[in-house]
Amino acid sequence: MKTIVVCSGGLDSVSLAHMVAAQGGLTRLISFDYGQRHRKELDYAALAARRLGVPHHVIDMRGVGAVLTGSALTGGAEVPDGHYAEETMRITVVPNRNAIMLTVAFGMAAAMGDQAVATAVHGGDHFIYPDCRPAFTQAFQQMQDAALDGYAQARLLTPFVHRTKADIVTEGARHDTPFAETWSCYKGGALHCGRCGTCVERREAFHLAGIPDPTAYEDADFWRQAIAERERA
Amino acid sequence: MKTIVVCSGGLDSVSLAHMVAAQGGLTRLISFDYGQRHRKELDYAALAARRLGVPHHVIDMRGVGAVLTGSALTGGAEVPDGHYAEETMRITVVPNRNAIMLTVAFGMAAAMGDQAVATAVHGGDHFIYPDCRPAFTQAFQQMQDAALDGYAQARLLTPFVHRTKADIVTEGARHDTPFAETWSCYKGGALHCGRCGTCVERREAFHLAGIPDPTAYEDADFWRQAIAERERA
């Protein structure tokens, strides 16, 4: 099945791209630039596309990010402190982000004659985010079936939706994903910081999967303390 | 109900904006710039917002338009000649356009605390376009309910979906819509051309509604011939 992979350059979506490529259906990677994301992440998506020999389409959504940012901020939304500060901020910046990205990806599928759009939403996300849950992905498929009726057909693929991040590490390793060429850290420094929410989650996923983590962290040991604290809480 | 109106600056959506304003719920107008549309149309949307005393948000989607355009053209899609050439081209340019615009509008509703998004899709459209039909709008609502579950709630309003363009002229007149300050023509000249598909449809709608058409056309009489030809066909 000719498949577009929505690829941020993170561990999950780069692993997904390698999995789809191994199955023989990868046609292209699509990434979204809302203006606020680290360039670094997009560079890793570009690297994955080159490695897998497919085109990489970076959709410039800075105009959308800019307008919805202003709105959220003037609307008085609060950006909390703490590990997930940047993650929370990204949601604030572009409300409805997953639905927006996926409708653009389906537009590209319709334009290019691709049969599927794959996204790496996974079990670790969907307790927090409504647009990572199966109820959303099913409703999204029905909406697209109606929107493109008679013009095109494309499936939304979410192979990780019931899996954990550790499962994704296992799947990525099976398809020789070069994990060191993926980026998770929200801080966008020279190395992964090892301390933000997403670095802790990444480090823990490798541990749970029993697979060596090739990532260079500024603070490679903080994750144990963070997890111990979470378990005490 | 606090309502965002998706407004292109055309007769339908400017009439809708006046109707929603008369009902007392209009919070803002949102327009989309895909790069290929006549600036003129957006100027008329801006004028409507000023007249109605609400903010006008122009979402810069030129990055999306550019990428999906290239895709459609390199994909070999044909752009037929004839009256509807420009209309057909717009669809080719941004496949899935309605779904993309509405997900962005719902993002804005979530950011601003608005309760509804209104769009002027109408009966004259939905035989041709799947994403103007009730099956689409219903599926879209379910998708957004799932996507924003627990964060926000917004209704998709399509008051014209079972109405004709003549009905819209009647409704617009009831709410004192200044029709001369709306733009339909795909050619974007100094005056409406009177000959393209959308000019013919506009001129006919005023005729059917029995309401004087204040629009200045280059060729004010061509519509009778075009309609006679359609009826013979």
Coordinates of C-alpha atoms in Angstrom, one line a residue:
Chain A
M1 CA 0.0 0.0 0.0
K2 CA 1.5 3.3 -1.1
T3 CA 1.9 5.2 2.1
I4 CA 2.9 8.7 3.3
V5 CA 4.4 8.8 6.8
V6 CA 3.9 11.8 8.9
C7 CA 7.4 12.3 10.3
S8 CA 8.6 14.8 12.9
G9 CA 12.1 13.4 13.1
G10 CA 11.4 11.9 16.5
L11 CA 12.0 8.4 17.6
D12 CA 8.4 7.2 17.1
S13 CA 7.9 8.6 13.6
V14 CA 11.3 7.7 12.2
S15 CA 10.8 4.1 13.5
L16 CA 7.5 4.1 11.8
A17 CA 9.1 5.3 8.5
H18 CA 11.6 2.4 8.7
M19 CA 8.8 -0.1 9.4
V20 CA 6.7 1.1 6.5
A21 CA 9.7 1.1 4.2
A22 CA 10.5 -2.5 5.3
Q23 CA 7.0 -3.5 4.3
G24 CA 7.7 -2.0 0.9
G25 CA 5.0 0.8 0.7
L26 CA 6.8 4.0 1.7
T27 CA 6.3 6.8 -0.9
R28 CA 7.3 9.9 1.0
L29 CA 7.7 11.6 4.4
I30 CA 5.7 14.7 5.3
S31 CA 6.8 17.1 8.1
F32 CA 5.2 20.3 9.5
D33 CA 6.9 23.5 10.4
Y34 CA 4.8 25.6 12.7
G35 CA 7.6 28.0 13.3
Q36 CA 8.2 27.1 16.9
R37 CA 9.8 23.7 16.6
H38 CA 13.5 23.1 16.7
R39 CA 14.9 23.0 13.2
K40 CA 16.9 20.1 14.5
E41 CA 13.9 17.8 14.5
L42 CA 13.1 18.6 10.9
D43 CA 16.7 18.0 9.9
Y44 CA 16.4 14.4 11.3
A45 CA 13.3 13.8 9.3
A46 CA 15.1 15.0 6.2
L47 CA 17.9 12.6 7.0
A48 CA 15.5 9.7 7.4
A49 CA 14.0 10.5 4.0
R50 CA 17.4 10.6 2.3
R51 CA 18.4 7.3 4.0
L52 CA 15.1 5.6 2.9
G53 CA 15.3 7.1 -0.6
V54 CA 12.0 8.9 -0.7
P55 CA 11.0 12.6 -1.1
H56 CA 10.6 14.7 2.0
H57 CA 7.9 17.4 2.0
V58 CA 8.1 20.1 4.6
I59 CA 4.9 21.9 4.9
D60 CA 5.3 25.5 5.9
M61 CA 2.5 26.1 8.4
R62 CA 4.2 29.1 10.1
G63 CA 1.2 31.2 9.0
V64 CA -1.2 28.9 10.9
G65 CA 1.1 28.7 13.9
A66 CA 1.5 32.4 14.1
V67 CA -2.2 33.2 14.1
L68 CA -3.3 30.5 16.4
T69 CA -0.4 31.3 18.8
G70 CA -1.5 34.9 19.1
S71 CA -5.0 33.7 19.7
A72 CA -4.2 31.3 22.5
L73 CA -2.0 33.9 24.2
T74 CA -4.4 36.8 23.9
G75 CA -7.0 34.4 25.0
G76 CA -5.1 34.1 28.3
A77 CA -4.2 30.4 28.2
E78 CA -1.7 29.6 30.9
V79 CA 1.6 27.8 30.1
P80 CA 2.5 25.8 33.1
D81 CA 6.1 25.3 34.3
G82 CA 7.8 21.9 34.8
H83 CA 9.0 19.1 32.7
Y84 CA 6.2 19.2 30.2
A85 CA 6.2 23.0 29.8
E86 CA 7.4 23.0 26.2
E87 CA 5.1 20.1 25.3
T88 CA 2.1 21.9 26.8
M89 CA 3.1 25.0 25.0
R90 CA 3.1 23.3 21.7
I91 CA -0.5 22.3 22.2
T92 CA -1.4 25.8 23.2
V93 CA 0.3 27.1 20.1
V94 CA -1.6 25.1 17.6
P95 CA -4.9 23.7 19.0
N96 CA -6.3 20.9 16.9
R97 CA -2.8 20.3 15.6
N98 CA -3.2 16.6 14.8
A99 CA -6.4 17.1 12.9
I100 CA -4.8 19.9 10.9
M101 CA -1.7 18.0 10.0
L102 CA -3.7 14.9 9.0
T103 CA -6.1 16.8 6.7
V104 CA -3.1 18.3 4.9
A105 CA -1.5 14.9 4.7
F106 CA -4.7 13.5 3.2
G107 CA -4.7 16.4 0.7
M108 CA -1.2 15.3 -0.4
A109 CA -2.4 11.6 -0.6
A110 CA -5.3 12.7 -2.8
A111 CA -2.9 14.8 -5.0
M112 CA -0.3 12.2 -5.4
G113 CA -2.4 9.1 -5.6
D114 CA -1.1 7.6 -2.4
Q115 CA -3.4 5.0 -0.6
A116 CA -2.5 5.6 3.0
V117 CA -1.3 8.1 5.6
A118 CA 0.6 6.6 8.6
T119 CA 1.1 8.4 11.9
A120 CA 3.0 7.3 15.0
V121 CA 0.5 8.2 17.6
H122 CA 0.8 5.7 20.4
G123 CA -0.6 4.4 23.7
G124 CA 1.7 6.6 25.7
D125 CA 0.0 9.7 24.2
H126 CA -3.6 8.9 24.1
F127 CA -4.5 9.1 27.8
I128 CA -3.6 12.8 27.6
Y129 CA -4.5 13.9 24.1
P130 CA -7.9 13.2 22.6
D131 CA -6.6 13.4 19.1
C132 CA -4.3 10.4 19.7
R133 CA -7.1 8.1 20.7
P134 CA -8.8 5.4 18.6
A135 CA -12.1 7.3 18.8
F136 CA -10.5 10.2 17.0
T137 CA -8.7 8.2 14.4
Q138 CA -11.9 6.2 13.5
A139 CA -13.9 9.4 13.3
F140 CA -11.2 11.0 11.2
Q141 CA -11.3 8.1 8.7
Q142 CA -15.0 8.5 8.3
M143 CA -14.6 12.3 7.8
Q144 CA -12.0 11.7 5.1
D145 CA -14.0 9.0 3.3
A146 CA -16.9 11.6 3.0
A147 CA -14.6 14.5 2.1
L148 CA -12.9 12.7 -0.7
D149 CA -15.8 10.5 -1.9
G150 CA -15.5 10.0 -5.6
Y151 CA -12.1 11.8 -5.8
A152 CA -9.7 9.7 -3.9
Q153 CA -9.4 7.0 -1.1
A154 CA -6.8 6.9 1.6
R155 CA -6.5 5.0 4.8
L156 CA -5.3 6.4 8.1
L157 CA -2.8 3.9 9.5
T158 CA -1.9 4.1 13.3
P159 CA 0.0 0.9 13.9
F160 CA 1.3 2.1 17.3
V161 CA -2.0 3.3 18.7
H162 CA -2.3 0.4 21.2
R163 CA 1.5 0.1 21.7
T164 CA 3.9 1.6 24.3
K165 CA 6.9 3.6 23.5
A166 CA 9.0 0.6 24.5
D167 CA 7.2 -1.4 21.8
I168 CA 8.1 1.2 19.3
V169 CA 11.8 0.9 20.3
T170 CA 11.6 -2.8 19.8
E171 CA 9.9 -2.4 16.4
G172 CA 12.3 0.3 15.3
A173 CA 15.3 -1.9 16.2
R174 CA 13.8 -4.8 14.2
H175 CA 13.9 -2.5 11.1
D176 CA 17.4 -1.2 11.8
T177 CA 16.3 2.3 12.7
P178 CA 19.4 4.4 13.5
F179 CA 18.0 5.8 16.8
A180 CA 21.0 8.1 17.2
E181 CA 19.6 9.9 14.1
T182 CA 16.3 10.8 15.7
W183 CA 15.5 13.7 18.0
S184 CA 13.2 13.8 21.0
C185 CA 14.5 16.5 23.4
Y186 CA 12.3 19.7 23.6
K187 CA 15.4 21.8 24.4
G188 CA 17.1 21.4 21.1
G189 CA 20.7 21.7 22.5
A190 CA 23.8 20.0 21.1
L191 CA 22.9 16.8 22.9
H192 CA 19.6 15.5 24.3
C193 CA 19.3 17.1 27.8
G194 CA 18.2 13.8 29.5
R195 CA 16.1 15.8 32.0
C196 CA 13.0 17.0 30.1
G197 CA 9.8 14.9 30.0
T198 CA 10.4 13.5 26.6
C199 CA 14.1 12.7 27.3
V200 CA 13.1 10.8 30.4
E201 CA 10.4 8.9 28.5
R202 CA 12.9 8.1 25.7
R203 CA 15.6 6.8 28.0
E204 CA 13.0 4.7 29.9
A205 CA 11.6 3.2 26.7
F206 CA 15.0 1.8 25.7
H207 CA 15.4 0.4 29.3
L208 CA 12.0 -1.3 29.2
A209 CA 12.7 -2.7 25.7
G210 CA 16.0 -4.0 26.8
I211 CA 17.7 -2.4 23.9
P212 CA 20.9 -0.3 24.2
D213 CA 20.2 3.4 23.9
P214 CA 22.8 5.0 21.5
T215 CA 21.6 8.6 22.4
A216 CA 24.2 10.9 23.9
Y217 CA 22.5 12.7 26.9
E218 CA 23.8 15.8 28.8
D219 CA 22.6 14.0 32.0
A220 CA 22.3 10.3 31.2
D221 CA 21.3 9.2 34.7
F222 CA 18.5 11.7 35.7
W223 CA 15.8 9.5 34.2
R224 CA 16.1 6.9 37.1
Q225 CA 15.5 9.7 39.7
A226 CA 12.6 11.2 37.6
I227 CA 10.9 7.8 37.4
A228 CA 11.4 7.0 41.1
E229 CA 9.8 10.4 41.9
R230 CA 6.9 9.6 39.6
E231 CA 6.4 6.3 41.2
R232 CA 6.4 7.8 44.7
A233 CA 3.8 10.4 43.6
Chain B
M1 CA -23.8 31.2 20.2
K2 CA -20.3 32.8 19.8
T3 CA -19.6 32.0 16.1
I4 CA -16.6 32.3 13.7
V5 CA -17.6 32.7 10.1
V6 CA -15.4 31.3 7.4
C7 CA -15.5 34.1 4.9
S8 CA -13.9 34.2 1.4
G9 CA -15.4 37.6 0.6
G10 CA -17.9 36.1 -1.9
L11 CA -21.6 36.6 -1.9
D12 CA -22.4 33.4 0.0
S13 CA -20.0 33.8 2.9
V14 CA -20.5 37.6 3.3
S15 CA -24.3 37.0 3.4
L16 CA -23.7 34.4 6.1
A17 CA -21.6 36.8 8.1
H18 CA -24.4 39.4 8.0
M19 CA -27.0 36.7 9.0
V20 CA -24.9 35.5 12.0
A21 CA -24.2 39.1 13.0
A22 CA -27.9 39.8 12.9
Q23 CA -28.5 36.9 15.2
G24 CA -26.0 38.4 17.6
G25 CA -23.4 35.7 17.7
L26 CA -20.6 36.8 15.4
T27 CA -17.2 36.9 17.0
R28 CA -14.8 37.1 14.0
L29 CA -14.2 36.3 10.4
I30 CA -11.5 33.8 9.2
S31 CA -10.2 33.8 5.6
F32 CA -7.6 31.6 3.9
D33 CA -4.8 32.7 1.6
Y34 CA -3.5 29.8 -0.5
G35 CA -1.5 32.2 -2.7
Q36 CA -3.5 31.6 -5.8
R37 CA -6.7 33.5 -5.0
H38 CA -7.4 37.1 -6.1
R39 CA -6.4 39.5 -3.3
K40 CA -9.6 41.3 -4.2
E41 CA -11.7 38.6 -2.6
L42 CA -9.8 38.8 0.7
D43 CA -10.2 42.6 0.6
Y44 CA -13.9 42.2 0.5
A45 CA -13.8 39.8 3.4
A46 CA -11.8 42.4 5.3
L47 CA -14.3 45.1 4.4
A48 CA -17.2 42.9 5.7
A49 CA -15.3 42.4 9.1
R50 CA -14.8 46.2 9.4
R51 CA -18.5 46.8 8.6
L52 CA -19.6 44.2 11.2
G53 CA -17.1 45.4 13.8
V54 CA -15.3 42.1 14.3
P55 CA -11.7 41.0 13.9
H56 CA -10.6 39.5 10.6
H57 CA -8.0 36.7 10.7
V58 CA -6.3 35.9 7.4
I59 CA -4.6 32.6 7.7
D60 CA -1.5 32.4 5.5
M61 CA -1.7 28.9 3.9
R62 CA 0.6 29.7 1.0
G63 CA 3.0 27.1 2.2
V64 CA 0.3 24.5 2.0
G65 CA -0.9 25.7 -1.4
A66 CA 2.6 25.7 -2.8
V67 CA 3.4 22.2 -1.8
L68 CA 0.1 20.6 -2.8
T69 CA 0.1 22.5 -6.1
G70 CA 3.5 21.2 -7.0
S71 CA 2.3 17.7 -6.1
A72 CA -0.9 17.9 -8.2
L73 CA 0.9 19.2 -11.2
T74 CA 3.9 16.8 -11.0
G75 CA 1.3 14.1 -10.4
G76 CA -0.1 14.9 -13.9
A77 CA -3.6 16.1 -13.0
E78 CA -5.3 17.8 -15.9
V79 CA -6.7 21.3 -15.8
P80 CA -9.6 21.4 -18.2
D81 CA -10.5 24.4 -20.3
G82 CA -13.9 26.2 -20.2
H83 CA -15.9 28.2 -17.9
Y84 CA -15.0 26.3 -14.8
A85 CA -11.3 26.2 -15.5
E86 CA -10.3 28.4 -12.7
E87 CA -12.6 26.7 -10.3
T88 CA -11.3 23.3 -11.2
M89 CA -7.8 24.5 -10.8
R90 CA -8.4 25.7 -7.3
I91 CA -9.5 22.2 -6.3
T92 CA -6.5 20.7 -8.0
V93 CA -4.3 23.2 -6.2
V94 CA -5.5 22.3 -2.7
P95 CA -7.1 18.9 -2.6
N96 CA -9.1 18.4 0.7
R97 CA -9.4 22.2 1.0
N98 CA -12.6 22.3 2.9
A99 CA -11.4 19.8 5.5
I100 CA -8.1 21.7 5.9
M101 CA -9.8 25.1 6.3
L102 CA -12.4 23.8 8.8
T103 CA -9.8 22.0 11.0
V104 CA -7.8 25.3 11.2
A105 CA -11.1 27.2 12.0
F106 CA -11.8 24.7 14.7
G107 CA -8.3 25.2 16.1
M108 CA -9.1 28.9 16.3
A109 CA -12.4 28.2 18.0
A110 CA -10.7 26.1 20.6
A111 CA -8.0 28.8 21.1
M112 CA -10.5 31.6 21.4
G113 CA -13.3 29.9 23.3
D114 CA -15.8 30.3 20.4
Q115 CA -18.7 27.8 20.3
A116 CA -19.3 27.4 16.6
V117 CA -17.8 27.7 13.1
A118 CA -20.2 28.6 10.3
T119 CA -19.5 27.9 6.7
A120 CA -21.6 28.9 3.6
V121 CA -21.5 25.6 1.7
H122 CA -24.8 25.3 -0.1
G123 CA -27.0 23.1 -2.2
G124 CA -25.6 24.4 -5.4
D125 CA -22.2 23.0 -4.4
H126 CA -22.9 19.7 -3.0
F127 CA -23.7 17.7 -6.1
I128 CA -20.2 18.4 -7.3
Y129 CA -18.1 18.5 -4.2
P130 CA -18.2 15.7 -1.7
D131 CA -16.9 18.0 1.1
C132 CA -20.0 20.3 0.7
R133 CA -22.5 17.5 1.4
P134 CA -24.3 16.8 4.6
A135 CA -22.5 13.4 4.9
F136 CA -19.2 15.3 5.1
T137 CA -20.4 17.9 7.6
Q138 CA -21.8 15.3 9.9
A139 CA -18.7 13.2 9.8
F140 CA -16.6 16.4 10.3
Q141 CA -18.5 17.2 13.5
Q142 CA -18.0 13.8 14.9
M143 CA -14.3 14.0 14.1
Q144 CA -14.0 17.3 15.9
D145 CA -16.0 16.1 18.9
A146 CA -13.4 13.4 19.3
A147 CA -10.4 15.5 18.5
L148 CA -11.2 18.2 21.1
D149 CA -12.8 15.9 23.7
G150 CA -12.2 17.4 27.1
Y151 CA -10.5 20.6 25.7
A152 CA -13.2 22.5 23.8
Q153 CA -16.5 22.1 22.1
A154 CA -17.5 23.7 18.9
R155 CA -20.4 23.2 16.4
L156 CA -20.1 23.2 12.7
L157 CA -23.0 25.4 11.3
T158 CA -24.0 25.0 7.7
P159 CA -27.3 26.9 7.5
F160 CA -27.2 27.0 3.7
V161 CA -26.5 23.4 3.1
H162 CA -30.0 22.6 1.9
R163 CA -30.6 26.0 0.3
T164 CA -30.0 27.3 -3.2
K165 CA -27.8 30.3 -4.1
A166 CA -31.1 32.3 -4.8
D167 CA -32.1 31.5 -1.2
I168 CA -28.8 32.9 0.0
V169 CA -29.5 36.2 -2.0
T170 CA -32.9 36.4 -0.3
E171 CA -31.4 35.8 3.1
G172 CA -28.5 38.2 2.5
A173 CA -31.0 40.9 1.4
R174 CA -33.0 40.3 4.6
H175 CA -29.9 41.2 6.6
D176 CA -28.9 44.2 4.5
T177 CA -25.9 42.6 3.0
P178 CA -24.3 45.2 0.6
F179 CA -23.9 42.7 -2.3
A180 CA -21.9 45.2 -4.3
E181 CA -19.2 44.7 -1.7
T182 CA -18.8 41.0 -2.3
W183 CA -16.8 39.3 -5.0
S184 CA -17.5 36.2 -7.0
C185 CA -15.7 36.5 -10.4
Y186 CA -12.7 34.1 -10.9
K187 CA -11.1 36.5 -13.2
G188 CA -10.4 39.2 -10.7
G189 CA -10.7 42.2 -13.1
A190 CA -11.9 45.7 -12.3
L191 CA -15.5 44.5 -12.7
H192 CA -17.1 41.1 -12.5
C193 CA -16.7 39.6 -16.0
G194 CA -20.3 38.3 -16.3
R195 CA -19.2 35.4 -18.4
C196 CA -17.4 32.9 -16.1
G197 CA -19.3 30.1 -14.4
T198 CA -19.5 31.9 -11.1
C199 CA -20.6 35.2 -12.6
V200 CA -23.4 33.4 -14.5
E201 CA -24.5 31.6 -11.3
R202 CA -24.4 34.9 -9.3
R203 CA -26.5 36.8 -11.9
E204 CA -29.0 34.0 -12.2
A205 CA -29.4 33.8 -8.4
F206 CA -30.4 37.4 -8.2
H207 CA -32.9 36.8 -11.0
L208 CA -34.4 33.8 -9.4
A209 CA -34.6 35.6 -6.0
G210 CA -36.4 38.5 -7.7
I211 CA -33.9 40.9 -6.0
P212 CA -32.1 43.7 -8.0
D213 CA -28.4 42.8 -8.7
P214 CA -26.2 45.8 -7.8
T215 CA -23.2 44.1 -9.3
A216 CA -21.4 45.9 -12.2
Y217 CA -20.6 43.3 -14.9
E218 CA -18.4 43.7 -18.0
D219 CA -21.0 41.7 -19.9
A220 CA -24.3 42.0 -18.0
D221 CA -26.4 39.9 -20.5
F222 CA -24.3 36.9 -21.2
W223 CA -25.9 34.9 -18.4
R224 CA -29.2 34.5 -20.3
Q225 CA -27.4 32.9 -23.2
A226 CA -25.3 30.7 -20.9
I227 CA -28.4 29.4 -19.1
A228 CA -30.3 28.8 -22.4
E229 CA -27.3 26.8 -23.6
R230 CA -27.2 24.8 -20.4
E231 CA -31.0 24.1 -20.7
R232 CA -30.6 22.9 -24.3
A233 CA -27.7 20.6 -23.3

